[in-house]
Each structure stands twice: as C-alpha cells, then as structure tokens.
Coordinates of C-alpha atoms in Angstrom, one line a residue:
X1 CA -9.5 -36.5 -38.4
X2 CA -10.0 -33.4 -38.8
X3 CA -7.2 -31.0 -40.3
X4 CA -6.4 -27.6 -41.3
X5 CA -7.8 -29.0 -45.4
X6 CA -10.9 -29.3 -44.3
X7 CA -12.3 -25.9 -42.5
X8 CA -12.3 -23.9 -45.4
X9 CA -9.3 -21.9 -45.1
X10 CA -7.3 -20.5 -48.7
X11 CA -4.9 -23.0 -50.3
X12 CA -2.1 -20.7 -49.2
X13 CA -2.7 -20.1 -46.4
X14 CA -3.3 -24.6 -45.2
X15 CA 0.0 -24.5 -47.0
X16 CA 1.4 -21.7 -45.2
X17 CA 0.5 -23.5 -41.6
X18 CA 1.6 -26.6 -42.9
X19 CA 4.7 -24.5 -43.0
X20 CA 4.6 -23.2 -39.8
X21 CA 4.6 -26.3 -38.4
X22 CA 0.8 -26.9 -37.6
X23 CA -0.5 -30.2 -38.4
X24 CA -3.7 -30.6 -36.4
X25 CA -6.0 -28.0 -35.3
X26 CA -7.1 -27.3 -32.1
X27 CA -10.7 -27.9 -30.1
X28 CA -10.9 -23.3 -30.4
X29 CA -9.4 -23.4 -33.9
X30 CA -11.8 -26.6 -35.3
X31 CA -14.9 -24.5 -34.3
X32 CA -14.2 -21.3 -34.0
X33 CA -12.5 -21.3 -38.0
X34 CA -15.6 -21.9 -40.0
X35 CA -17.8 -19.7 -37.9
X36 CA -15.4 -16.8 -39.0
X37 CA -14.5 -17.7 -42.3
X38 CA -18.7 -17.3 -43.0
X39 CA -18.2 -13.5 -41.3
X40 CA -20.6 -14.2 -38.0
X41 CA -18.7 -12.5 -34.4
X42 CA -17.1 -14.7 -32.4
X43 CA -17.3 -15.4 -28.4
X44 CA -14.5 -17.6 -28.1
X45 CA -13.5 -18.6 -24.7
X46 CA -10.7 -21.2 -23.9
X47 CA -8.0 -21.5 -21.7
X48 CA -4.1 -20.1 -22.5
X49 CA -2.3 -22.2 -24.7
X50 CA -5.5 -23.3 -25.8
X51 CA -4.1 -22.0 -29.7
X52 CA -6.4 -19.0 -29.8
X53 CA -3.9 -16.6 -32.0
X54 CA -5.0 -19.0 -35.1
X55 CA -8.4 -19.3 -34.4
X56 CA -8.9 -15.6 -35.0
X57 CA -5.9 -14.7 -37.0
X58 CA -6.6 -17.8 -39.7
X59 CA -9.8 -16.6 -40.6
X60 CA -8.8 -12.8 -41.1
X61 CA -5.9 -13.4 -42.5
X62 CA -7.8 -15.6 -45.8
X63 CA -11.1 -12.6 -45.8
X64 CA -7.9 -9.3 -45.9
X65 CA -6.1 -12.2 -49.1
X66 CA -9.9 -12.3 -51.0
X67 CA -9.7 -8.0 -51.1
X68 CA -8.0 -6.5 -53.7
X69 CA -5.9 -3.6 -53.2
X70 CA -3.3 -2.4 -51.2
X71 CA -3.9 -0.3 -48.2
X72 CA -4.0 3.2 -48.6
X73 CA -1.8 5.8 -45.9
X74 CA -2.5 5.9 -42.3
X75 CA -5.4 3.3 -43.5
X76 CA -5.9 0.3 -41.3
X77 CA -7.8 -2.7 -42.7
X78 CA -8.6 -4.7 -39.4
X79 CA -7.1 -4.1 -36.0
X80 CA -6.5 -6.2 -32.9
X81 CA -6.2 -5.0 -29.4
X82 CA -4.3 -6.5 -26.4
X83 CA -3.7 -6.1 -23.2
X84 CA 0.0 -6.1 -23.3
X85 CA 3.7 -5.1 -25.7
X86 CA 4.6 -8.7 -25.1
X87 CA 1.4 -10.3 -26.5
X88 CA 0.9 -7.7 -29.2
X89 CA 4.4 -8.8 -30.1
X90 CA 3.7 -13.0 -29.8
X91 CA 0.5 -12.2 -32.1
X92 CA 2.5 -10.0 -34.8
X93 CA 5.0 -12.3 -34.6
X94 CA 2.4 -15.5 -35.5
X95 CA 0.7 -13.6 -38.0
X96 CA 3.8 -12.3 -39.9
X97 CA 4.6 -16.2 -40.4
X98 CA 1.4 -16.8 -42.1
X99 CA 0.8 -14.4 -44.7
X100 CA 5.1 -14.5 -45.3
X101 CA 5.2 -14.7 -49.3
X102 CA 1.9 -12.0 -49.6
X103 CA 1.0 -8.8 -49.9
X104 CA -0.5 -8.5 -47.1
X105 CA 0.9 -5.7 -43.8
X106 CA 0.7 -6.2 -40.3
X107 CA 1.8 -3.9 -38.1
X108 CA 2.7 -3.7 -34.4
X109 CA 1.9 -0.6 -31.7
X110 CA 3.1 -0.8 -28.5
X111 CA 4.3 1.9 -25.5
X112 CA 7.7 2.1 -25.1
X113 CA 8.6 1.7 -27.9
X114 CA 9.3 5.7 -30.9
X115 CA 5.9 6.7 -31.8
X116 CA 7.6 9.3 -34.2
X117 CA 9.1 5.5 -36.5
X118 CA 5.3 3.7 -35.7
X119 CA 4.3 7.3 -37.4
X120 CA 6.6 6.3 -40.6
X121 CA 5.5 2.6 -40.7
X122 CA 1.0 3.7 -40.0
X123 CA 2.3 5.7 -43.1
X124 CA 2.4 3.5 -45.5
X125 CA -0.8 2.5 -44.4
X126 CA -1.6 -1.5 -43.0
X127 CA -4.0 -5.0 -43.4
X128 CA -3.3 -6.0 -40.2
X129 CA -2.4 -3.3 -36.8
X130 CA -1.8 -5.0 -33.5
X131 CA -2.5 -2.5 -31.0
X132 CA -2.2 -1.7 -27.3
X133 CA -4.6 0.6 -26.8
X134 CA -3.1 3.6 -24.8
X135 CA -0.2 3.9 -28.1
X136 CA -2.8 3.4 -30.5
X137 CA -5.0 6.4 -28.4
X138 CA -1.8 8.2 -28.8
X139 CA -1.3 7.7 -32.4
X140 CA -4.9 8.5 -32.6
X141 CA -4.9 11.8 -31.1
X142 CA -1.8 12.7 -33.4
X143 CA -4.2 11.7 -36.3
X144 CA -1.8 9.1 -37.5
X145 CA -4.0 6.0 -38.2
X146 CA -7.4 5.8 -39.8
X147 CA -9.7 3.1 -38.9
X148 CA -12.7 4.2 -40.7
X149 CA -12.0 0.8 -43.0
X150 CA -11.4 -1.3 -40.1
X151 CA -14.0 -3.7 -41.2
X152 CA -12.2 -6.2 -38.5
X153 CA -11.8 -6.9 -35.0
X154 CA -10.4 -8.8 -32.4
X155 CA -10.1 -8.3 -28.7
X156 CA -7.7 -10.7 -27.3
X157 CA -7.5 -11.6 -23.5
X158 CA -10.0 -8.9 -23.5
X159 CA -10.5 -9.7 -19.0
X160 CA -7.1 -8.6 -19.0
X161 CA -7.9 -5.3 -21.0
X162 CA -10.7 -5.3 -18.2
X163 CA -8.9 -5.6 -15.3
X164 CA -5.5 -3.3 -16.9
X165 CA -8.6 -0.6 -17.1
X166 CA -8.1 0.0 -20.9
X167 CA -12.6 -0.7 -21.0
X168 CA -11.9 3.7 -21.2
X169 CA -9.8 3.1 -24.0
X170 CA -12.3 0.9 -25.9
X171 CA -14.6 3.3 -25.6
X172 CA -12.6 5.7 -27.5
X173 CA -11.5 3.3 -30.0
X174 CA -14.6 1.7 -31.3
X175 CA -16.8 5.0 -32.7
X176 CA -13.5 5.3 -35.5
X177 CA -13.6 1.9 -36.4
X178 CA -15.7 1.3 -39.4
X179 CA -19.1 -0.6 -40.0
X180 CA -20.2 -3.2 -40.8
X181 CA -17.4 -5.4 -39.3
X182 CA -17.1 -8.7 -37.9
X183 CA -16.3 -8.7 -33.8
X184 CA -14.0 -11.7 -32.3
X185 CA -13.7 -11.6 -28.7
X186 CA -11.3 -13.8 -27.3
X187 CA -10.8 -14.6 -24.0
X188 CA -9.8 -17.5 -20.7
X189 CA -12.3 -16.4 -18.7
X190 CA -15.4 -14.8 -18.6
X191 CA -16.2 -12.0 -15.6
X192 CA -19.5 -9.9 -15.3
X193 CA -17.8 -7.4 -17.4
X194 CA -17.3 -10.2 -20.2
X195 CA -21.2 -10.7 -20.8
X196 CA -21.2 -7.1 -21.3
X197 CA -18.7 -6.2 -23.1
X198 CA -20.1 -8.7 -26.1
X199 CA -23.9 -7.8 -26.0
X200 CA -21.9 -3.8 -26.0
X201 CA -19.6 -5.4 -29.0
X202 CA -20.5 -7.9 -30.7
X203 CA -23.3 -8.8 -33.1
X204 CA -25.2 -11.7 -32.6
X205 CA -22.1 -13.5 -31.5
X206 CA -21.5 -17.6 -31.7
X207 CA -20.3 -18.6 -28.7
X208 CA -17.3 -21.0 -29.2
X209 CA -15.9 -22.0 -25.6
X210 CA -13.9 -25.7 -25.4
X211 CA -13.3 -25.4 -21.3
X212 CA -15.2 -23.7 -19.0
X213 CA -13.8 -20.5 -17.6
X214 CA -11.5 -20.4 -14.8
X215 CA -10.8 -24.2 -16.0
X216 CA -6.5 -24.7 -15.9
X217 CA -5.1 -26.7 -19.2
X218 CA -5.5 -30.8 -18.1
X219 CA -2.1 -31.6 -17.9
X220 CA -0.7 -28.7 -15.6
X221 CA -0.1 -30.6 -12.5
X222 CA -1.2 -28.3 -9.3
X223 CA -0.1 -28.0 -5.6
X224 CA 0.4 -25.2 -2.9
X225 CA 2.8 -25.3 -0.3
X226 CA 1.4 -24.3 3.3
X227 CA 4.8 -22.2 4.8
X228 CA 5.6 -18.6 6.7
X229 CA 6.3 -15.5 4.2
X230 CA 9.9 -15.9 5.7
X231 CA 10.6 -19.7 4.4
X232 CA 9.1 -18.4 0.8
X233 CA 13.2 -17.1 -1.2
X234 CA 14.4 -20.4 0.7
X235 CA 11.7 -23.4 -0.6
X236 CA 11.9 -21.0 -3.9
X237 CA 15.3 -21.6 -4.0
X238 CA 15.3 -25.5 -3.6
X239 CA 12.2 -25.8 -6.0
X240 CA 14.7 -23.8 -8.4
X241 CA 18.2 -26.6 -7.6
X242 CA 15.8 -30.0 -8.1
X243 CA 16.3 -29.2 -11.9
X244 CA 18.0 -26.8 -12.7
X245 CA 17.5 -27.7 -16.7
X246 CA 14.4 -27.1 -16.9
X247 CA 12.7 -23.4 -17.7
X248 CA 11.4 -22.1 -14.9
X249 CA 8.3 -18.8 -15.1
X250 CA 8.2 -17.4 -11.5
X251 CA 5.8 -14.8 -10.4
X252 CA 6.0 -11.8 -8.3
X253 CA 3.1 -9.7 -6.9
X254 CA 4.9 -6.0 -7.2
X255 CA 7.9 -4.6 -9.4
X256 CA 9.8 -4.3 -6.5
X257 CA 9.6 -7.5 -5.1
X258 CA 10.6 -9.2 -8.7
X259 CA 12.9 -7.3 -9.3
X260 CA 14.8 -8.0 -5.6
X261 CA 13.6 -11.3 -5.9
X262 CA 15.3 -11.5 -9.2
X263 CA 18.7 -10.1 -8.1
X264 CA 18.8 -12.4 -4.8
X265 CA 18.8 -15.3 -6.7
X266 CA 21.0 -14.3 -9.3
X267 CA 23.5 -13.5 -6.5
X268 CA 22.7 -17.3 -5.4
X269 CA 24.6 -18.8 -8.8
X270 CA 21.0 -19.6 -10.5
X271 CA 20.4 -18.1 -14.0
X272 CA 18.1 -15.8 -13.1
X273 CA 16.3 -12.4 -15.2
X274 CA 13.2 -10.6 -15.1
X275 CA 10.7 -8.7 -16.2
X276 CA 7.6 -6.7 -15.0
X277 CA 6.8 -2.4 -15.3
X278 CA 10.0 -0.6 -14.4
X279 CA 11.9 -2.5 -17.3
X280 CA 12.4 -1.1 -21.0
X281 CA 10.6 -3.0 -23.7
X282 CA 13.7 -3.2 -24.9
X283 CA 15.0 -5.3 -21.6
X284 CA 11.3 -7.1 -21.7
X285 CA 12.5 -8.6 -25.3
X286 CA 15.4 -9.6 -24.2
X287 CA 14.6 -11.1 -21.3
X288 CA 11.9 -13.7 -23.0
X289 CA 14.3 -14.0 -25.9
X290 CA 16.7 -15.2 -23.7
X291 CA 14.9 -17.5 -22.5
X292 CA 12.8 -18.6 -24.9
X293 CA 16.7 -19.9 -26.1
X294 CA 17.6 -21.3 -22.7
X295 CA 20.2 -18.7 -22.1
X296 CA 18.3 -17.7 -18.6
X297 CA 16.2 -20.9 -17.3
X298 CA 14.3 -18.7 -14.6
X299 CA 12.5 -15.3 -15.6
X300 CA 10.6 -13.8 -12.8
X301 CA 7.9 -12.0 -13.9
X302 CA 4.7 -10.3 -12.6
X303 CA 1.6 -10.6 -14.4
X304 CA 2.6 -8.5 -16.8
X305 CA 3.9 -11.5 -18.4
X306 CA 1.1 -13.6 -17.8
X307 CA -0.2 -12.9 -21.3
X308 CA 2.6 -12.7 -23.4
X309 CA 4.5 -15.5 -23.2
X310 CA 4.3 -18.5 -25.5
X311 CA 7.2 -20.7 -24.8
X312 CA 6.2 -24.6 -25.0
X313 CA 9.1 -25.0 -23.1
X314 CA 8.1 -23.8 -20.3
X315 CA 8.0 -27.0 -17.2
X316 CA 7.2 -25.0 -14.1
X317 CA 5.5 -22.1 -13.1
X318 CA 5.9 -20.8 -9.9
X319 CA 3.4 -18.2 -7.8
X320 CA 5.7 -17.0 -5.9
X321 CA 2.4 -14.8 -4.1
X322 CA -0.8 -15.1 -4.6
X323 CA -2.5 -12.8 -7.2
X324 CA -5.4 -10.4 -5.8
X325 CA -7.1 -11.0 -8.9
X326 CA -8.4 -14.7 -8.9
X327 CA -8.6 -15.1 -13.0
X328 CA -4.6 -14.3 -13.0
X329 CA -4.0 -17.4 -11.2
X330 CA -5.0 -19.4 -14.4
X331 CA -3.2 -16.8 -16.6
X332 CA 0.3 -17.8 -15.2
X333 CA -0.2 -21.5 -14.8
X334 CA -1.6 -21.2 -18.4
X335 CA 2.0 -20.6 -18.7
X336 CA 3.2 -24.6 -18.9
X337 CA 2.0 -27.5 -20.5
X338 CA 1.3 -25.1 -23.3
X339 CA 1.5 -27.1 -27.1
X340 CA 0.2 -30.5 -26.0
X341 CA 3.3 -30.9 -23.3
X342 CA 3.0 -31.7 -19.5
X343 CA 3.6 -28.9 -16.8
X344 CA 4.1 -28.4 -13.1
X345 CA 2.5 -25.0 -11.3
X346 CA 3.4 -24.7 -7.6
X347 CA 1.5 -22.1 -5.2
X348 CA 4.0 -20.8 -2.1
X349 CA 0.8 -19.7 0.3
X350 CA 1.6 -17.8 3.0
X351 CA -1.2 -17.5 5.9
X352 CA -2.2 -13.9 4.9
X353 CA -3.0 -15.4 1.6
X354 CA -5.4 -17.7 3.1
X355 CA -8.4 -16.2 1.6
X356 CA -6.6 -15.2 -1.9
X357 CA -6.4 -18.8 -2.2
X358 CA -9.6 -19.1 -1.2
X359 CA -11.1 -17.2 -4.0
X360 CA -8.9 -19.1 -6.7
X361 CA -9.8 -22.5 -5.7
X362 CA -13.9 -21.2 -5.6
X363 CA -13.0 -20.1 -9.1
X364 CA -11.9 -23.2 -10.3
X365 CA -14.5 -24.9 -8.5
X366 CA -11.5 -27.6 -6.9
X367 CA -9.4 -27.6 -4.7
X368 CA -5.7 -27.9 -4.7
X369 CA -3.6 -30.7 -3.4
X370 CA -1.4 -30.0 -0.8
X371 CA 2.2 -30.4 -1.4
X372 CA 3.0 -30.0 2.2
X373 CA 2.6 -27.7 5.2
X374 CA -1.2 -28.0 6.5
X375 CA -4.3 -26.7 4.9
X376 CA -5.3 -23.8 7.7
X377 CA -8.9 -24.4 8.7
X378 CA -9.6 -20.1 8.2
X379 CA -9.9 -20.8 4.8
X380 CA -13.4 -23.0 5.2
X381 CA -11.8 -27.0 4.4
X382 CA -10.4 -29.5 6.7
X383 CA -6.5 -29.4 7.5
X384 CA -4.5 -31.4 4.6
X385 CA -1.1 -32.3 3.6
X386 CA 1.1 -33.9 1.7
X387 CA -1.0 -37.6 1.5
X388 CA -3.3 -36.0 -0.8
X389 CA -3.9 -37.0 -4.1
X390 CA -2.3 -34.9 -7.1
X391 CA -5.1 -33.0 -9.3
X392 CA -4.4 -34.8 -12.5
X393 CA -4.7 -38.3 -10.3
X394 CA -1.4 -38.9 -10.2
X395 CA -0.1 -41.7 -7.5
X396 CA -0.4 -40.1 -4.0
X397 CA 3.0 -41.2 -3.5
X398 CA 4.7 -39.8 -6.9
X399 CA 7.0 -36.4 -5.1
X400 CA 6.3 -33.3 -7.3
X401 CA 9.1 -30.9 -8.1
X402 CA 8.6 -29.0 -4.6
X403 CA 7.8 -31.7 -2.0
X404 CA 10.5 -32.0 0.8
X405 CA 12.4 -35.0 0.7
X406 CA 16.0 -35.3 0.2
X407 CA 16.9 -35.0 -3.6
X408 CA 17.5 -38.5 -4.2
X409 CA 14.8 -39.9 -3.2
X410 CA 11.4 -38.8 -5.4
X411 CA 13.8 -36.3 -7.6
X412 CA 12.2 -36.0 -11.2
X413 CA 13.7 -36.1 -14.4
X414 CA 15.8 -33.8 -15.9
X415 CA 13.5 -31.9 -18.6
X416 CA 15.4 -31.0 -22.2
X417 CA 15.9 -27.4 -22.0
X418 CA 14.0 -25.5 -25.0
X419 CA 15.5 -25.8 -28.3

C-alpha cells in the first residue's frame, strides 16, 4: 500500500505530514508528488476535495527546504495564486502546518485586509507567497514585493481564475517571475481556455488526472427538485428542518439574494450566517469559523465560497439557485463528501432554470435523479419523477433528504455535528 514515505519526500516532511493527521496519500497526491519532486511542470485535474493542496504543497516545501539561506527583504521564492480570499487562507493554513518547526516563511496577501500590514510582512521576505492576483498587483505597483527570484509558480483553481477575469492579471504577473521555474496548474475542470493557459505557461507538463473534468466526487448523492420559484423558500426550510444538526451549505446566485435568504432563515429560527462579496474579510472569516465549529449550521453563500471551504463535516449542499456557469455546480457540490465521507447535493430547479440544468447535466454527462416534481420536456429529456434511481445506485425507495414525505417516513439519521 502506498504511503507518504514512498513518494520521495524528505523524512522531516513525511514526519510533518503524519503529525498533521494524514496517513495515506490520495490518488492525485500519489501521482503528482513524485513528478513535482523531479522538477516537472504539472497539469493536475481532479475534483474538489481530493487533496490538491498537499499535491502541490508538499513538493514545493521539499524543494524550498533543500535550498540554503533565507529570503532577503521583499523577495518571494515561490508564488501560489488562487482566485478567492477564502481559498488563499485555506492554502496558507495548510502549508503553515506542514512547515511548522522549519525556517520557511509563508505569507498571505488578499484584498479586504490592510495593505500596509501586508507590506510590512513582505519587507522581511518570504519563502512561500500565497496571493489573490488583484492584491498582488497592487503590491507590485508599490514595489513592496520582488518576484524575480520566484522559481516555483502554482495556479490553484485556475479555471475559476479564468471565469473571474484574472487572466489579464496573470499576464501582468508572469513576466516578473524568475526563470527557469517550475509551474504547477491545478483545476477541477478543463475548459478550452485552460488548454491555452497551459500551453502559454507550462513547459512539457506532465498531466495528472484522477477523474474526468466535470465529474463530481463519487460519494456525493445528487437529486434535483422541480418546483416554481415561489415555492423555493418553503422547500428549503423543509429540507433544513429534517436534520437540524447537519452542516448545510446553501448556494444563492447573487449577493443580495444570499443576504435576504439568510435573514429570512434567521427570522424563522434557523442558525444561519452568510458570506458573499459585500461582506468584509473579517465577517467572512468569522462566519466560516462558526460554520466549521458547528456554531452555525446553515451557511448561505454565493460562488465566492465554492472554492474556499474545506470543511469535512459539510453534510449537505443545497443549490437554491442553479449557477449560470455549469462548472460552478461541480465546485459547489464538491464542498460535501470530502475526506472520504458521504454527502448529499440537492438542487432546486424553477422552470426558468431548466436550460441551466441541461447545461450542467451535459457537462457532467449524467442525468441528475429527480427527487420531486416532473422533469420538464423543455430540457430535451423524458419526464421523470421520484421513482428514478439515485446516482450512486442506491435503493430507489430510499428517501433523499429533500423528499416530500412525512418527517417519520424516510427521515434520515441525524448526522453528528462537525468537531
């Protein structure tokens, strides 16, 4: 059986992995780490929740530990770019845990926080700089950071960076990086633009793929419920009320919609919070911390959170609004069934969202089982109902959490609150 000691990592690093609670590498880690240690550029494709952070973080730390000396003022030795503040913070926390007790410094720069404090941090120099592209450019313009010695570049969730328009920022950043360098690009989906990005920034990359692009994690049970938009609030409350202790992540399409939905849930007695672009970084961090600790059991979010929440205890993801970008559905439901656990993804589809559902199913190459209502003929598929078999091949008579039955019949066992 493969374990971290067989991947070629430095003994001190394998010991750090053990202390962090990791015993067996995931498939993406098993394939990517030896190639990255050998210095190859990496194009990694895997759905969310499969351990991509360690797949690039461990070989990066290994390379840096092998280099003598400390970074000089304003120098960054390696750079990790990620599209959201939450994901940057998640990556930084993971790498700091692995680098604990070593001489390596990990610095984080994101928007929404004091740029003067970040300038002071960078003045000392850093081994690993984890950043959102926009704030990094602000710091470059102020000459607060020198990227000329960067020999390792990681683009995490690169497809979302493309979605958010960060390709222009990347074009500004890349010419300032050192050469030669190793570049690792990781993503859960592979749109056409991603191929172009890999050709532009990677040299003879090794492609590592553990699941087809657009495929959800194997342990996610999916269902879609067809109903009028006006009936969505009542259905959501019904879903939440059946397992009050479960951590449930609810996705809304807009910032205003997320906030309004959260306030309505709180008014009805649900323990809810929200994160979206109108929230300060401090508010978002506090909401995620409360959700992680189980003090908040329902978190309403826009897609800003789809890539930045790594909480193994999330039992359910509810797509209250279907996303306009099909790839985002994959990332949303990837917030559950993490770290080998099972999870359930429930989509609420109004008539005007039928085309969005069809695009999602086309991307994933599946037909999401119907939990309630009838599949509209406009979707180009035959009408269906509750009796369809669920995606993981479960018993067709077994009720998913969002089913319209009495609370006693088909009630799911309570899930334990996340620690």
